[in-house]
XYZ file of C-alpha atoms in Angstrom:
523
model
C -13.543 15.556 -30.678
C -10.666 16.887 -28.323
C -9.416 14.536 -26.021
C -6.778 15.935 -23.429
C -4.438 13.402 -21.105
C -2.726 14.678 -17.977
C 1.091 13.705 -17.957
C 2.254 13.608 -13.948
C 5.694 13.111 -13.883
C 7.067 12.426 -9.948
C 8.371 15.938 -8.336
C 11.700 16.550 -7.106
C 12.447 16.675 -3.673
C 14.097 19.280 -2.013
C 17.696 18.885 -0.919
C 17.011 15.127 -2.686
C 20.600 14.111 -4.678
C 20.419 14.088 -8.297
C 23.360 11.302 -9.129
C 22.513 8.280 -11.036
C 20.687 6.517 -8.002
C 18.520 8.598 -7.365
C 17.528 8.663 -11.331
C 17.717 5.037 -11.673
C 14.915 4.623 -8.620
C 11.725 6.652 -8.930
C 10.337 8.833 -6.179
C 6.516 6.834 -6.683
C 5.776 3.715 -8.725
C 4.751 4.339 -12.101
C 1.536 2.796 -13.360
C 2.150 0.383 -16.386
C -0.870 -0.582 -18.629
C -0.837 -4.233 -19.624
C -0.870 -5.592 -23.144
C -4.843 -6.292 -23.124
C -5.472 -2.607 -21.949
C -2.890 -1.107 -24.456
C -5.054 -3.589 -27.490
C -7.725 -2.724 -26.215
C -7.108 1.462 -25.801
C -5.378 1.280 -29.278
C -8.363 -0.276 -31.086
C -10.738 1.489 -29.117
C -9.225 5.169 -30.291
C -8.346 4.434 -33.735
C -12.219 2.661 -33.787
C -13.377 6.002 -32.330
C -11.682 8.723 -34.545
C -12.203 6.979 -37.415
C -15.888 6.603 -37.053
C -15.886 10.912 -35.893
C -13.863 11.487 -38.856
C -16.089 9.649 -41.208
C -19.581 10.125 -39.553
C -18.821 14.000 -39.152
C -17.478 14.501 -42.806
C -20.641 12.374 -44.007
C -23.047 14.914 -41.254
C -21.737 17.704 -42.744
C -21.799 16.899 -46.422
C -25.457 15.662 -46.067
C -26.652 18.310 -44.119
C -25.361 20.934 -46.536
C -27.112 18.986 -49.454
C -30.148 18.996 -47.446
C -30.159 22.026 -46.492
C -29.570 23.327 -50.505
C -31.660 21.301 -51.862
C -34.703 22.943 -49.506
C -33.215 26.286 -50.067
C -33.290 25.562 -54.154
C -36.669 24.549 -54.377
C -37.651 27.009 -52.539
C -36.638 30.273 -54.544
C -37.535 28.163 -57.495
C -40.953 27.642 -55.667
C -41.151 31.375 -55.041
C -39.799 32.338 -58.603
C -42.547 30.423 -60.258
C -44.923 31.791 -57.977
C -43.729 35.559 -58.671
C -44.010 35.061 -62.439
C -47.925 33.932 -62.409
C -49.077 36.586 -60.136
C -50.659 39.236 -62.724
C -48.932 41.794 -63.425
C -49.191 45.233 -61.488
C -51.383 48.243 -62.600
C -50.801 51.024 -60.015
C -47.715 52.191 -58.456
C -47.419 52.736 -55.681
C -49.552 49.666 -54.768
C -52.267 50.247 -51.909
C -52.315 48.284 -48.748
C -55.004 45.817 -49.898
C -52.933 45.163 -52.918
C -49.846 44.531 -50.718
C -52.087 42.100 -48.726
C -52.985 40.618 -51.821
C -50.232 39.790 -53.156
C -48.705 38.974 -49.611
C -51.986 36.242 -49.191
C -51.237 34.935 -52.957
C -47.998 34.152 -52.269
C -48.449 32.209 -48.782
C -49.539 28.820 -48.208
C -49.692 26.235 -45.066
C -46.006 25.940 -44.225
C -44.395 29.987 -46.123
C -45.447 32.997 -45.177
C -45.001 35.783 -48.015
C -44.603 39.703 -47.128
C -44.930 42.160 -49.749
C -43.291 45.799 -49.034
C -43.162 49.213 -50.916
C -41.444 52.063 -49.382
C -41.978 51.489 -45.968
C -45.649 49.711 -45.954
C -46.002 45.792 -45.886
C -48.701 43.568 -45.669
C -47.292 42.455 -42.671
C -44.926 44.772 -41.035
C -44.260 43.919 -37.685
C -42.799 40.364 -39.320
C -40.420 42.215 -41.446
C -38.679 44.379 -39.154
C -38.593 41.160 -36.822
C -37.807 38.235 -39.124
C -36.280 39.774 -42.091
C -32.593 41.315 -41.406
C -32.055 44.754 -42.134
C -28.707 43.664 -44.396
C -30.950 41.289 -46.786
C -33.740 44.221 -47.131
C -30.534 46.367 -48.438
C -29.653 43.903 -50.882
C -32.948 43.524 -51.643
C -33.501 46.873 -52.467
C -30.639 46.952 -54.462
C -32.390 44.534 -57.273
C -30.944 40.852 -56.234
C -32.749 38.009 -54.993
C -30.663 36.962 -51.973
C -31.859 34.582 -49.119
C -30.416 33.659 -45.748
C -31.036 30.999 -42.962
C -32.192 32.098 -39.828
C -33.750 30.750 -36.344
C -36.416 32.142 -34.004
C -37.184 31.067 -30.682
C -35.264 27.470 -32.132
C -37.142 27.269 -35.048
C -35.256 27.724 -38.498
C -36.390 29.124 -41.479
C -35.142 30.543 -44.996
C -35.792 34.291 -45.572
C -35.766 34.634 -49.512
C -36.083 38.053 -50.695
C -36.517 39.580 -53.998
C -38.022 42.773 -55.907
C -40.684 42.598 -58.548
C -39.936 44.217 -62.245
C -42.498 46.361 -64.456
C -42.397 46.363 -67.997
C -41.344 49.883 -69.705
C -42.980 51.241 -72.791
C -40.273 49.771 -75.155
C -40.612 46.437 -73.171
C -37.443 46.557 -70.849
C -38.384 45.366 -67.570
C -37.459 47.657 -64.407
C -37.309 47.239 -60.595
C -40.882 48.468 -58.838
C -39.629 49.140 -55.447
C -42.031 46.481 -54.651
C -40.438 44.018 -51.983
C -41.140 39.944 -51.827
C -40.336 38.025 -48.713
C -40.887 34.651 -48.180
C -40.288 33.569 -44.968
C -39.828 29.379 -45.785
C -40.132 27.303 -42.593
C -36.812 24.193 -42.451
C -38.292 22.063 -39.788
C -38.888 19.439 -41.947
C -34.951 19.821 -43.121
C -34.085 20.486 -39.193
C -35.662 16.907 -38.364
C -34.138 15.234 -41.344
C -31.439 16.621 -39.803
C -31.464 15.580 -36.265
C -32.445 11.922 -37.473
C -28.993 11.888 -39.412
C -26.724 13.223 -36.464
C -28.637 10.360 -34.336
C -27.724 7.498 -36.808
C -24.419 8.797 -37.004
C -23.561 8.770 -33.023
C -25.540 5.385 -33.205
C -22.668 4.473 -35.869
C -19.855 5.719 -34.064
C -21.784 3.658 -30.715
C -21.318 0.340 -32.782
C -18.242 1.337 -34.271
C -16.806 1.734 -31.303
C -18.560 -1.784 -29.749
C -16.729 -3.434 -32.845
C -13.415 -1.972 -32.516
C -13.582 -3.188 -28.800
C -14.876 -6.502 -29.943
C -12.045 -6.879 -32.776
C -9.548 -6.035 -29.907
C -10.671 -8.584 -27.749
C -10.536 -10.762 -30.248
C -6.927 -9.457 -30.833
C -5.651 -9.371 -27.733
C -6.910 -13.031 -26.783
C -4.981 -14.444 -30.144
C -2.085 -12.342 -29.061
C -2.214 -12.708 -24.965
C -2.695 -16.839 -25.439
C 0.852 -17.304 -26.796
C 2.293 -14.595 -24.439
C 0.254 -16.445 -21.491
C 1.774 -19.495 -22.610
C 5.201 -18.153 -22.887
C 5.105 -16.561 -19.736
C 3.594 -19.962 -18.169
C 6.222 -22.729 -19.727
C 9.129 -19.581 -18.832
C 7.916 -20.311 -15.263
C 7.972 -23.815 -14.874
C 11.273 -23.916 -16.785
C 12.668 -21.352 -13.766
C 10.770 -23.811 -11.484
C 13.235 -26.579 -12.822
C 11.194 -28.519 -15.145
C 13.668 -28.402 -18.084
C 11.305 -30.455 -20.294
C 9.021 -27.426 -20.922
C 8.346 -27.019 -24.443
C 5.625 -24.671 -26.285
C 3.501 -25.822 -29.601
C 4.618 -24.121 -32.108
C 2.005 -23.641 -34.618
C 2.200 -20.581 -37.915
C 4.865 -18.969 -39.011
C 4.600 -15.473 -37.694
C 6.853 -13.698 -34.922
C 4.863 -15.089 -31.857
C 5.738 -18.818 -33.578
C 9.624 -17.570 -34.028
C 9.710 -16.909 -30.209
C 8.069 -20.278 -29.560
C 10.746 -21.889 -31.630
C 13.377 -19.833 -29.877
C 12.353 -20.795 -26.825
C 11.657 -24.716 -27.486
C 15.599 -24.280 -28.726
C 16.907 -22.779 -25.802
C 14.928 -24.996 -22.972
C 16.698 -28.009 -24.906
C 20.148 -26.463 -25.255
C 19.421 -25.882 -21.382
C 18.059 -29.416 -20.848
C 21.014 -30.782 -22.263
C 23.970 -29.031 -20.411
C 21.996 -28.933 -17.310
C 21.814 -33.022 -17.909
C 25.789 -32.820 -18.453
C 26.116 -30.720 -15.895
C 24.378 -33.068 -13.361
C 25.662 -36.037 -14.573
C 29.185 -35.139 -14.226
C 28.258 -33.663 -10.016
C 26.874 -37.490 -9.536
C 29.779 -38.816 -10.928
C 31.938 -36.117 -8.794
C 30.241 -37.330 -5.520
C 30.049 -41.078 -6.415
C 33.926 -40.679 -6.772
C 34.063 -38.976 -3.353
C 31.839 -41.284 -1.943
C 33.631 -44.367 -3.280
C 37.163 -43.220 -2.498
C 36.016 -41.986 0.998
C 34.486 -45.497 1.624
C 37.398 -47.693 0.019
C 39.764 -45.643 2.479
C 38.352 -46.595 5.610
C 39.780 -49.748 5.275
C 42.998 -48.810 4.861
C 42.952 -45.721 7.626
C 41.782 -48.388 10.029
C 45.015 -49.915 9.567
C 46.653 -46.862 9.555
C 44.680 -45.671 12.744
C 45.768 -48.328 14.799
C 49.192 -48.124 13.447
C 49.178 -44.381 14.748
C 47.793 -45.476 18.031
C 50.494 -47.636 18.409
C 53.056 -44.797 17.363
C 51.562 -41.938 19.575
C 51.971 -44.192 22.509
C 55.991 -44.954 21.609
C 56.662 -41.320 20.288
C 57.544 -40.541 24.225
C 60.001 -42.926 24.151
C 61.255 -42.664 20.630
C 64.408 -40.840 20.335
C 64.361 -36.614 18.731
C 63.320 -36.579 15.001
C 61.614 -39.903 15.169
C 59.101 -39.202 18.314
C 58.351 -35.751 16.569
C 57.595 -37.836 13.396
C 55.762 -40.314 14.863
C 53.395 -37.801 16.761
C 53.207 -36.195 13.295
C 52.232 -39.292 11.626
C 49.584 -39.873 14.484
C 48.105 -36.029 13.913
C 47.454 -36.554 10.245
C 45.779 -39.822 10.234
C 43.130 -38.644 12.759
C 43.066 -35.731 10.644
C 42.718 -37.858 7.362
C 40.270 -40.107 8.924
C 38.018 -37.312 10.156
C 38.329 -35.999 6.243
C 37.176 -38.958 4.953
C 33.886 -39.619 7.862
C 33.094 -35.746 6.743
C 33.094 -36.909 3.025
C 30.829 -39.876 3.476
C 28.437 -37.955 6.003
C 28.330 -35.656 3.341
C 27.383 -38.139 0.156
C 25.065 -39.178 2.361
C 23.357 -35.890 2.512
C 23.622 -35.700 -1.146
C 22.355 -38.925 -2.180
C 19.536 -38.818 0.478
C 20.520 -41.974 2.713
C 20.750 -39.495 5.768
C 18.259 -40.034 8.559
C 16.925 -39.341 11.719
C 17.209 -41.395 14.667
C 14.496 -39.669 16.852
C 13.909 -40.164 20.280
C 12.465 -37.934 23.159
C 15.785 -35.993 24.532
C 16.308 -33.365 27.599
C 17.961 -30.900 25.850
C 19.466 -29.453 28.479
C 21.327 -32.741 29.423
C 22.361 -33.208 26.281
C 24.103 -29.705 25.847
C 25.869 -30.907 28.950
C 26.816 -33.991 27.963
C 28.082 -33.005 24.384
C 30.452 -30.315 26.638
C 31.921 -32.824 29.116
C 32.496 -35.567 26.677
C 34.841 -32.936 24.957
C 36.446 -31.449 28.494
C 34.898 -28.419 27.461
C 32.840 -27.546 30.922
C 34.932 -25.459 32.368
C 35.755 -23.130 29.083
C 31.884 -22.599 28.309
C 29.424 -20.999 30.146
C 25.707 -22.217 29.856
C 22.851 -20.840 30.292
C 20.039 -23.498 29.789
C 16.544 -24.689 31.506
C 16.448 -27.903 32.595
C 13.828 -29.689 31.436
C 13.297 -28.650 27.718
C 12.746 -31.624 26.383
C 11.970 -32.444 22.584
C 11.849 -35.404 20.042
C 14.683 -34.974 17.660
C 18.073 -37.406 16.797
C 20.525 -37.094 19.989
C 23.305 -37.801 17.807
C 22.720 -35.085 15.011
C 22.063 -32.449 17.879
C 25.826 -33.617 19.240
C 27.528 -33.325 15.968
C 25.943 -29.859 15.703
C 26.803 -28.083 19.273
C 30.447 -29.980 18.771
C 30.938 -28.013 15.619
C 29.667 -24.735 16.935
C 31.694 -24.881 20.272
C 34.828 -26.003 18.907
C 34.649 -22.946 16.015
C 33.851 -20.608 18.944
C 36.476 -21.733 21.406
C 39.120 -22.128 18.153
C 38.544 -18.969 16.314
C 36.460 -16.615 19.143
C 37.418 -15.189 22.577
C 36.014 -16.097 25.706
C 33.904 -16.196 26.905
C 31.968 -18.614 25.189
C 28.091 -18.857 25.675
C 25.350 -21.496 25.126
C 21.973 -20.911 25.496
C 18.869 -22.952 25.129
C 15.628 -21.740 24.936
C 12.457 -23.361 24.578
C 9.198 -22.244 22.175
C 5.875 -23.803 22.114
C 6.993 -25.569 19.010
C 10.806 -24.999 18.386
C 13.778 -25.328 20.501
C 16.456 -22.687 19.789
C 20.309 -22.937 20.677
C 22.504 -19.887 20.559
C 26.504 -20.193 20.311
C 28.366 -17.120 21.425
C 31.451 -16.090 21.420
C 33.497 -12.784 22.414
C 35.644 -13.165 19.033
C 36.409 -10.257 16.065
C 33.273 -12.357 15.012
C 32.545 -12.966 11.086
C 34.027 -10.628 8.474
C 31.105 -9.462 5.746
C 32.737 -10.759 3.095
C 32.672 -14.153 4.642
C 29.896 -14.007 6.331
C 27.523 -15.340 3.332
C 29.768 -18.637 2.557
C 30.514 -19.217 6.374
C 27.785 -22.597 5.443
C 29.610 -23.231 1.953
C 31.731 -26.705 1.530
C 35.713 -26.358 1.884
C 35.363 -22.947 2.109
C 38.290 -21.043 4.379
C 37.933 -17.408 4.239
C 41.827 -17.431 5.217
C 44.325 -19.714 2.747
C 47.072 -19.586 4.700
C 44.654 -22.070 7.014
C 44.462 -24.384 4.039
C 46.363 -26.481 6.522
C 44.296 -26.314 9.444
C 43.153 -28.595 11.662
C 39.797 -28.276 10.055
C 38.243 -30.080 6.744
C 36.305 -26.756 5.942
C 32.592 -29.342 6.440
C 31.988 -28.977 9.453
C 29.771 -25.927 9.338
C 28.298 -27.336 6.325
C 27.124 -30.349 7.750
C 26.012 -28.907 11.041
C 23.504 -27.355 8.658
C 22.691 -30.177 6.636
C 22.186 -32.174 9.929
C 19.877 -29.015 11.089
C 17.642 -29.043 8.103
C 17.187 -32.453 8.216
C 15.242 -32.099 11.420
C 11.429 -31.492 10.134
C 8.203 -31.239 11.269
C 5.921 -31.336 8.102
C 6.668 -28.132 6.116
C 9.281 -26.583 8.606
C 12.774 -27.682 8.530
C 15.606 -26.826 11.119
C 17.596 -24.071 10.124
C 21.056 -22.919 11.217
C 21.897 -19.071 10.655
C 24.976 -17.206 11.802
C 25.491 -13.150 12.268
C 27.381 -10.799 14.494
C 26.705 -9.600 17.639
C 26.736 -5.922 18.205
C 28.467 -5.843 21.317
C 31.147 -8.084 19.404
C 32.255 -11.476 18.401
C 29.669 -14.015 16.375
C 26.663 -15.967 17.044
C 25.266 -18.680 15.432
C 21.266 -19.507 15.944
C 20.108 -23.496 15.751
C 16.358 -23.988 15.286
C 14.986 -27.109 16.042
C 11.215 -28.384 15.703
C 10.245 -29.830 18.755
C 8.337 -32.898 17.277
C 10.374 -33.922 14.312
C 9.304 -36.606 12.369
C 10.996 -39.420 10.752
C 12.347 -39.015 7.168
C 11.133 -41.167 4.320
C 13.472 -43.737 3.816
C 15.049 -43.455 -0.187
C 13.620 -45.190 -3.358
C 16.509 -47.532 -3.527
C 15.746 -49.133 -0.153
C 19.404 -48.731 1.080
C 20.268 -48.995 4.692
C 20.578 -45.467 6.425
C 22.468 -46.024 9.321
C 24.881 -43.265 10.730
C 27.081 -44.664 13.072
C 30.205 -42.140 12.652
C 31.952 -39.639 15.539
C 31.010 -36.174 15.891
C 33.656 -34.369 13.348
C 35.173 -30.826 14.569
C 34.953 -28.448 11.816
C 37.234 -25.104 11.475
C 35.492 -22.150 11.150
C 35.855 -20.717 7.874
């Protein structure tokens, strides 16, 4: 059995380049069989040519024993039959003696011809049914025989030539021709019955082999399946994923492998977030025990920024100093604690049904900002959400875009069915690409020699914090920044317009929020 397979392999384009990219990405998606279809392909061929292989060597070899065994008997039949006929008086025989002899020899199934010379008891069947090459041979003294079929029926044709004894008793040929025309339907059915067993055996052969790779590919997918499951939920974050390991073959090696690495994981991972809650417990604790002691300091550099006027050179240039870096230091340390609060999940919301558009105003002229920003609101958009949050997050965005952009500055509000979005603009050299994907990252400052800038480097970072924690079931606030084409940057605040409250933590502790809007740098 010939089996062909097309192999399509994806064209080349015309004018398409030929570098490395273009080999390492496909023109079309190539079709990839999966493990059960490879099992199951695998068993089914080797299932398949084994059984042809077998079943036709076994059709063949029984077919030719069949068919010599019939063809055996039957010159033996005829030889037997040739040597009891009595033995002949005249030559050259007459036709009734050639009919004789033709009739003696037949029976139900073989038809016998007897020739001399040309005559036959039956002639028409010779020149039809007996080739001309076996008469030759024939005449020639052997007893030859040959398989033939006529109008799909198959026969044997045996010929052979009758002997006369001489006067010294040495038989010689006659002349006179025996055919025997032996009919292998019987054989031909025998036959037919043995091809149909063997396609029936290569039928059930081929239902086992599928069977057995079921079977196969189920003991071999399960593990795989299970692999491929526990692999999942260990990239999902559940680091106590572990597979039962049960033989000793390679599919229980990988299981081994795998319970090894998901604890080697568990354990650093563990490490590794044990030491970040110890990191921002320390922050947290520090930035709380300072307040104390920057309250002090605060009013100390109150007291100072009022006398530096009056203070003589160095010293009034010190004292405004001093005055400059507490506030700075004491907006540092509100961003770290609004911060721990974000990581240790004490943040909350303070909802309450707001005009957006008033507040956007009132968040500007707090800051004597009104007259540098241009606004482009609807009165009236109202929505539920914390006033005080949605303060700290304009406050950020304006003072990045009046610090770091170029007028003018923009701020638009615009109101959706079930979201509120605010746009910041500015007319800046807007956000370098580089920077671009950190701009929300903690501490980061795209430019070091700002290490010393007014700005803690949180402020963007918790304007996002404080926009995601604004939810309305599965949707969260979101805060995204990009470039505007015509130039300078733009960040986008979304804001669901029913927010909900926030579960208070596990640890019942209080959640209040009671510190200043900080002013961020941009990064």
């Amino acid at each position: 059995m010939t089996r062909t397979r097309q192999v399509v392999r994806p064209g080349r384009c015309a004018g398409r380049p030929t570098g490395p990219t273009s080999l390492s990405r496909p023109d079309r998606p190539r079709w990839t069989a999966g493990l059960r279809v490879r099992l199951l392909l695998a068993f089914a061929s080797l299932g398949l040519t084994s059984t042809a292989v077998v079943a036709g060597a076994s059709y063949v070899q029984a077919r030719d024993v069949i068919l010599r065994q019939a063809q055996d008997a039957a010159v033996v039949t005829l030889t037997e039959q040739i040597a009891q006929l009595p033995p002949i008086r005249n030559l050259p025989p007459g036709q009734a003696e050639l009919d004789a002899i033709g009739a003696e020899l037949s029976d139900r199934d073989d038809t016998a011809i007897a020739a001399y010379q040309g005559r036959s008891s039956r002639h028409d069947e010779v020149s039809a049914m007996v080739p001309a090459e076996l008469r030759t041979a024939v005449r020639d003294g052997r007893v030859v025989w040959q398989r033939q079929t006529e109008q799909g029926h198959p026969y044997l044709v045996i010929g052979t030539q009758l002997t006369v004894d001489q006067s010294g008793g040495t038989p010689r040929p006659s002349g006179l021709e025996i055919y025997r025309l032996h009919s292998l339907v019987a054989e031909q059915r025998s036959i037919d019955r043995l091809a149909t067993s063997a396609w029936l055996t290569g039928g059930l052969s081929l239902a086992l082999a599928v069977l057995l790779a079921l079977l196969a590919a189920r003991g071999v997918l399960r593990p795989v399946r299970e692999l491929g499951e526990a692999a999942r939920r260990l990239g999902d974050g559940d680091l106590t994923t572990r597979l039962a390991v049960t033989g000793s073959d390679e599919l229980a090696g990988v299981a081994r492998t795998f319970n090894h690495t998901a604890e080697r994981l568990e354990r650093q991972v563990g490490e590794l977030r044990r030491m970040e809650a110890d990191a921002r417990r320390f922050v947290a604790d520090v930035s709380h025990e300072l307040r104390t002691p920057l309250a002090a300091m605060t009013a100390v550099a109150d007291v100072l920024a009022e006398e530096a006027p009056r203070l003589p050179g160095d010293a009034g240039q010190a004292a405004r100093l001093v005055s400059q870096e507490t506030q700075s230091l004491t907006r540092l340390v509100d961003d770290l604690i609004e911060v721990s609060r974000f990581d240790n999940g004490t943040a909350a919301l303070a909802l309450d049904e707001v005009d957006v558009a008033a507040a956007v105003q009132a968040t500007l002229r707090a800051r004597g900002w009104t007259g540098q920003v241009v606004t482009d609101v609807s009165p009236g958009t109202r929505a539920r959400l914390d006033p005080r949050r949605l303060d700290v997050i304009l406050a950020n965005l304006v003072g990045n875009a009046l610090r770091h952009g170029a007028p003018p500055v923009t701020v638009r509000l615009r109101g959706e069915p079930d979201w509120i979005v605010l746009s910041v603009t500015d007319r800046g050299p807007g956000l370098d690409p580089l920077v671009s994907p950190r701009v929300f990252d903690r501490f980061y400052k795209a430019d070091s020699a700002r290490s010393r800038s007014e700005g803690s480097g949180l402020g963007l970072a918790i304007a996002r914090e404080n926009a995601r924690l604004h939810r309305a079931g599965a949707h969260r606030g979101s805060l995204l920044a990009i470039n505007d084409p015509a130039g300078g940057a733009v960040f986008t605040l979304r804001l669901p317009r029913r927010c909900t409250d926030r579960p208070q933590p596990s640890d019942g502790r209080p959640a209040s929020d009671t510190r200043p809007a900080p002013h961020g740098g941009r990064p």
